[in-house]
Amino acid sequence: MQRLFDVYLFHFLQAVKSKGFIISSSIIVVLLLGFFTFSAVTSGGSNANELKFSVYNTSENYQFDITKIQTLLQSTNSEYEYVLVTGISSTDIDQAIKDGKVDGAVYISEQQGEPVLDFTFENTPYQSLVFATESIVKDVKTTYLASVEGIDQNILAQVQTPITSTIHQVDEITVSMTTSMLIYVFAFFFYIFALTFGNLIASNIVSEKSSRVMEVMISKVKPLTLMYGKILAILSLGIVQLFIIGATIGIAALTGLFDMNSIGLFGVPLDFSALTPMMIGYFIIFLLLGFGLYAILFAAVGASVSKMEQLGNATFPVVLFAIGAFFIGMSAMSDPTSTLVSVSAYVPFFSPIAEYARILAGVAQPIEIALSIAILVMTILVVNKIAARVYVNGVMSYQEKWTWKTLWSLVRQK
Amino acid sequence: MLEICEITKKFGQQTAVNKFSFTVQPGAPYGLLGRNGAGKTTTIKMILGLIEQDSGEIVYQGQPFDRKKHTLGYMPEERGLYLDAKIDEQLTYFAKLEGKRHVQKEIDTWLERFELLEYKHKKAQELSKGNKQKVQLIATLLHDPEIIILDEPFSGLDPVNADLFTKIIQEQVQREKIVIFSSHQMQQVESLCDDIAILKAGEIKVQGNLSAIQASYHERFLQLPATKEIEEYLQQYFQNYEKLSAKELQLTLADSFSAIDVLQRLQQAGVNVPAFSCKQPSLHDIFVSVAK
């Protein structure tokens, strides 16, 4: 145990002090702070959940209380906060939109007795504002025409009463945009984490082999102690980088560059408050087990390789598994109950993303989660046994050329 | 005492080492010689426990050798250091893995001895090949091991550093350490080893005490001045001679011919022999004749 700790500590400190880590962490910090600063400057302090709009009504016959638009918008979509901005003259509205003071504006006028709606947006139109305004103006127009034509107000009220409709879902599964985004964030995070740090483990082992320091090391410490020490060191490195990212976001939030409530992706708000402690617990379990599985595979493949240039070829299948897992996560964003996702939840290379996506969507039963974790743990134990053999045999083997036969012979060697 | 008893290792159909036995006494270094692929490194790796022998036994102090119970310093043929790590950090790490902590004082002493103190906080990639080799030897000896195994310790060293290495190995020998080393540098083996084994394709060709091997070796050499008449005589009556230089000839003597016999025949033939010298076979001569 002491040797494992010594190996872990040496590799962890070497990795943390390495130029690569310092430069990549610095780039992440600079990019994050730059992004937040840019967003704060360009949005004029607005947040992603907020939609600010202005309404100008110059029509004669179709005047109405413009706060009705705000109320309708709010009632149809509670994920946004709709803010009615007043005090900006209609001639200044284009500039106000460019400056981010307003996201959209509607100009209501009248031509030959008919209401005309003129919308202005910076680029993509906010369809919700278009629909809400059209709907209200249509009602105002109906009311106006009814009064002109002397139609009974009771009849008019009946005409305007919306039809009662109820939607029944056999599956009763609705994945909100917020949940979809959380699934996306986790899938992307796992994919990047497993590939980046998995590759780092493999390249670390190859560099140890190619520099021949492995010859010294294996006379001092068991190959498996070396392997696990390195995996733990790289995992810790990943956690340190996460802390750096977290601290950067924290600093940005404290200095007002970033509003935690306004975090969003592709225009959809990311609501981390939807994550329960249990979901966070499962996140840690699936991340650690999933990373453990990929890390062991990367370590074994790395040990079978003698030169750095052979590494890409050797790790390609492992990378394919990670890409597959990521795309299954993408699929789970829209339908976490699909056959693909449901089956993948029990396939160890995919389950860290697939099963966790199902947990986030609330479709995974406790027994299913337990089964998925059990299969993942069992697979890790089996893969660990095979990988250990490849590692032990591989670290002593120097081949000019790497082929699948090389890997297979290392698996078979006693 | 370290006893290697009939160890055998096969890789597929090929026998890398066949029933090899030898004993290493404390303070009596053992030299493993042989051409590339003779089985020296395989033997060393079996002693280190890096590969398991198919048969045979390794015994240390009367007990089956357990790597965990004894300290061992190994300098592999292929030198390796963590290129991105600082010298003091990796030396500390290597010592820790051998169970020795708080070695800063020892590190300073060794670095000073090898004139490497200024590189203490430098990365290994900044060191020359010779200096890296010195660091490697420090890593081998830093934890004061009971058994020292050196695989080609002198390869690539300049004469000054080779002398320094020899001196340091001799000190370890004087401290009654078990020392095994393999080398192609016969001069160093001759100056350091009491006992040797010459391997060829996994088989033992020559084994035993170096002086006894040299004394019992059937070949002797007679060195004569390279005058025209001596050379003409040798050409006519002896074919197994070679011209060592423009001034010196060397005749290899067979068992049936002694140096005196040759000199008498030269005298009888009226060939003037202004000087001569007899030479015992060197380890180099024995190695070349056995391993070629």
PDB file of N, CA and C in Angstrom, chain A residues 49-83:
ATOM      1  N   ASN A  49     -32.042  33.439 -19.324  1.00  0.00           N
ATOM      2  CA  ASN A  49     -33.442  33.064 -19.086  1.00  0.00           C
ATOM      3  C   ASN A  49     -34.391  34.239 -19.328  1.00  0.00           C
ATOM      4  N   GLU A  50     -33.847  35.384 -19.604  1.00  0.00           N
ATOM      5  CA  GLU A  50     -34.674  36.595 -19.661  1.00  0.00           C
ATOM      6  C   GLU A  50     -34.936  36.991 -21.110  1.00  0.00           C
ATOM      7  N   LEU A  51     -36.188  37.289 -21.413  1.00  0.00           N
ATOM      8  CA  LEU A  51     -36.513  37.798 -22.760  1.00  0.00           C
ATOM      9  C   LEU A  51     -37.166  39.173 -22.587  1.00  0.00           C
ATOM     10  N   LYS A  52     -36.430  40.176 -23.070  1.00  0.00           N
ATOM     11  CA  LYS A  52     -36.931  41.556 -22.914  1.00  0.00           C
ATOM     12  C   LYS A  52     -37.526  42.008 -24.234  1.00  0.00           C
ATOM     13  N   PHE A  53     -38.702  42.565 -24.117  1.00  0.00           N
ATOM     14  CA  PHE A  53     -39.354  43.002 -25.358  1.00  0.00           C
ATOM     15  C   PHE A  53     -40.065  44.337 -25.153  1.00  0.00           C
ATOM     16  N   SER A  54     -40.290  45.024 -26.267  1.00  0.00           N
ATOM     17  CA  SER A  54     -41.025  46.311 -26.242  1.00  0.00           C
ATOM     18  C   SER A  54     -42.198  46.213 -27.200  1.00  0.00           C
ATOM     19  N   VAL A  55     -43.256  46.902 -26.861  1.00  0.00           N
ATOM     20  CA  VAL A  55     -44.448  46.897 -27.721  1.00  0.00           C
ATOM     21  C   VAL A  55     -44.836  48.348 -28.013  1.00  0.00           C
ATOM     22  N   TYR A  56     -45.041  48.660 -29.282  1.00  0.00           N
ATOM     23  CA  TYR A  56     -45.499  50.004 -29.687  1.00  0.00           C
ATOM     24  C   TYR A  56     -46.817  49.821 -30.449  1.00  0.00           C
ATOM     25  N   ASN A  57     -47.861  50.432 -29.931  1.00  0.00           N
ATOM     26  CA  ASN A  57     -49.172  50.264 -30.576  1.00  0.00           C
ATOM     27  C   ASN A  57     -49.687  51.644 -31.023  1.00  0.00           C
ATOM     28  N   THR A  58     -49.656  51.883 -32.338  1.00  0.00           N
ATOM     29  CA  THR A  58     -50.114  53.187 -32.869  1.00  0.00           C
ATOM     30  C   THR A  58     -51.461  53.049 -33.593  1.00  0.00           C
ATOM     31  N   SER A  59     -52.068  51.856 -33.491  1.00  0.00           N
ATOM     32  CA  SER A  59     -53.361  51.651 -34.186  1.00  0.00           C
ATOM     33  C   SER A  59     -54.455  52.444 -33.483  1.00  0.00           C
ATOM     34  N   GLU A  60     -55.460  52.707 -34.225  1.00  0.00           N
ATOM     35  CA  GLU A  60     -56.567  53.516 -33.666  1.00  0.00           C
ATOM     36  C   GLU A  60     -57.617  52.635 -33.013  1.00  0.00           C
ATOM     37  N   ASN A  61     -57.934  51.536 -33.703  1.00  0.00           N
ATOM     38  CA  ASN A  61     -59.064  50.711 -33.250  1.00  0.00           C
ATOM     39  C   ASN A  61     -58.619  49.476 -32.444  1.00  0.00           C
ATOM     40  N   TYR A  62     -57.325  49.208 -32.434  1.00  0.00           N
ATOM     41  CA  TYR A  62     -56.894  47.956 -31.800  1.00  0.00           C
ATOM     42  C   TYR A  62     -55.990  48.200 -30.585  1.00  0.00           C
ATOM     43  N   GLN A  63     -56.368  49.140 -29.800  1.00  0.00           N
ATOM     44  CA  GLN A  63     -55.631  49.420 -28.579  1.00  0.00           C
ATOM     45  C   GLN A  63     -55.989  48.366 -27.511  1.00  0.00           C
ATOM     46  N   PHE A  64     -55.037  47.962 -26.720  1.00  0.00           N
ATOM     47  CA  PHE A  64     -55.305  46.996 -25.623  1.00  0.00           C
ATOM     48  C   PHE A  64     -54.191  47.126 -24.581  1.00  0.00           C
ATOM     49  N   ASP A  65     -54.387  46.474 -23.471  1.00  0.00           N
ATOM     50  CA  ASP A  65     -53.395  46.510 -22.384  1.00  0.00           C
ATOM     51  C   ASP A  65     -52.203  45.602 -22.793  1.00  0.00           C
ATOM     52  N   ILE A  66     -51.061  46.240 -23.081  1.00  0.00           N
ATOM     53  CA  ILE A  66     -49.934  45.460 -23.636  1.00  0.00           C
ATOM     54  C   ILE A  66     -49.315  44.472 -22.621  1.00  0.00           C
ATOM     55  N   THR A  67     -49.642  44.659 -21.351  1.00  0.00           N
ATOM     56  CA  THR A  67     -49.121  43.680 -20.357  1.00  0.00           C
ATOM     57  C   THR A  67     -49.757  42.299 -20.560  1.00  0.00           C
ATOM     58  N   LYS A  68     -50.868  42.280 -21.350  1.00  0.00           N
ATOM     59  CA  LYS A  68     -51.515  40.981 -21.646  1.00  0.00           C
ATOM     60  C   LYS A  68     -50.538  40.066 -22.387  1.00  0.00           C
ATOM     61  N   ILE A  69     -49.697  40.672 -23.259  1.00  0.00           N
ATOM     62  CA  ILE A  69     -48.720  39.864 -24.013  1.00  0.00           C
ATOM     63  C   ILE A  69     -47.752  39.192 -23.034  1.00  0.00           C
ATOM     64  N   GLN A  70     -47.305  39.997 -22.079  1.00  0.00           N
ATOM     65  CA  GLN A  70     -46.363  39.484 -21.072  1.00  0.00           C
ATOM     66  C   GLN A  70     -46.994  38.330 -20.278  1.00  0.00           C
ATOM     67  N   THR A  71     -48.267  38.551 -19.872  1.00  0.00           N
ATOM     68  CA  THR A  71     -48.954  37.529 -19.080  1.00  0.00           C
ATOM     69  C   THR A  71     -49.100  36.234 -19.883  1.00  0.00           C
ATOM     70  N   LEU A  72     -49.474  36.375 -21.176  1.00  0.00           N
ATOM     71  CA  LEU A  72     -49.655  35.181 -22.006  1.00  0.00           C
ATOM     72  C   LEU A  72     -48.323  34.433 -22.212  1.00  0.00           C
ATOM     73  N   LEU A  73     -47.296  35.210 -22.475  1.00  0.00           N
ATOM     74  CA  LEU A  73     -45.972  34.596 -22.663  1.00  0.00           C
ATOM     75  C   LEU A  73     -45.557  33.819 -21.418  1.00  0.00           C
ATOM     76  N   GLN A  74     -45.740  34.470 -20.275  1.00  0.00           N
ATOM     77  CA  GLN A  74     -45.324  33.868 -19.012  1.00  0.00           C
ATOM     78  C   GLN A  74     -46.101  32.581 -18.725  1.00  0.00           C
ATOM     79  N   SER A  75     -47.417  32.605 -19.077  1.00  0.00           N
ATOM     80  CA  SER A  75     -48.249  31.433 -18.786  1.00  0.00           C
ATOM     81  C   SER A  75     -47.918  30.259 -19.713  1.00  0.00           C
ATOM     82  N   THR A  76     -47.384  30.560 -20.917  1.00  0.00           N
ATOM     83  CA  THR A  76     -47.090  29.452 -21.845  1.00  0.00           C
ATOM     84  C   THR A  76     -45.696  28.870 -21.642  1.00  0.00           C
ATOM     85  N   ASN A  77     -44.806  29.683 -21.118  1.00  0.00           N
ATOM     86  CA  ASN A  77     -43.443  29.162 -20.923  1.00  0.00           C
ATOM     87  C   ASN A  77     -42.828  29.749 -19.656  1.00  0.00           C
ATOM     88  N   SER A  78     -42.823  28.927 -18.609  1.00  0.00           N
ATOM     89  CA  SER A  78     -42.367  29.440 -17.316  1.00  0.00           C
ATOM     90  C   SER A  78     -40.825  29.386 -17.189  1.00  0.00           C
ATOM     91  N   GLU A  79     -40.139  28.729 -18.169  1.00  0.00           N
ATOM     92  CA  GLU A  79     -38.674  28.629 -18.064  1.00  0.00           C
ATOM     93  C   GLU A  79     -38.003  29.977 -18.322  1.00  0.00           C
ATOM     94  N   TYR A  80     -38.742  30.889 -18.945  1.00  0.00           N
ATOM     95  CA  TYR A  80     -38.195  32.223 -19.233  1.00  0.00           C
ATOM     96  C   TYR A  80     -38.891  33.266 -18.367  1.00  0.00           C
ATOM     97  N   GLU A  81     -38.171  34.343 -18.200  1.00  0.00           N
ATOM     98  CA  GLU A  81     -38.796  35.492 -17.541  1.00  0.00           C
ATOM     99  C   GLU A  81     -38.982  36.557 -18.617  1.00  0.00           C
ATOM    100  N   TYR A  82     -40.214  36.932 -18.829  1.00  0.00           N
ATOM    101  CA  TYR A  82     -40.507  37.895 -19.903  1.00  0.00           C
ATOM    102  C   TYR A  82     -40.619  39.292 -19.301  1.00  0.00           C
ATOM    103  N   VAL A  83     -39.807  40.164 -19.798  1.00  0.00           N
ATOM    104  CA  VAL A  83     -39.755  41.525 -19.231  1.00  0.00           C
ATOM    105  C   VAL A  83     -40.190  42.516 -20.315  1.00  0.00           C
TER     106      VAL A  83
END
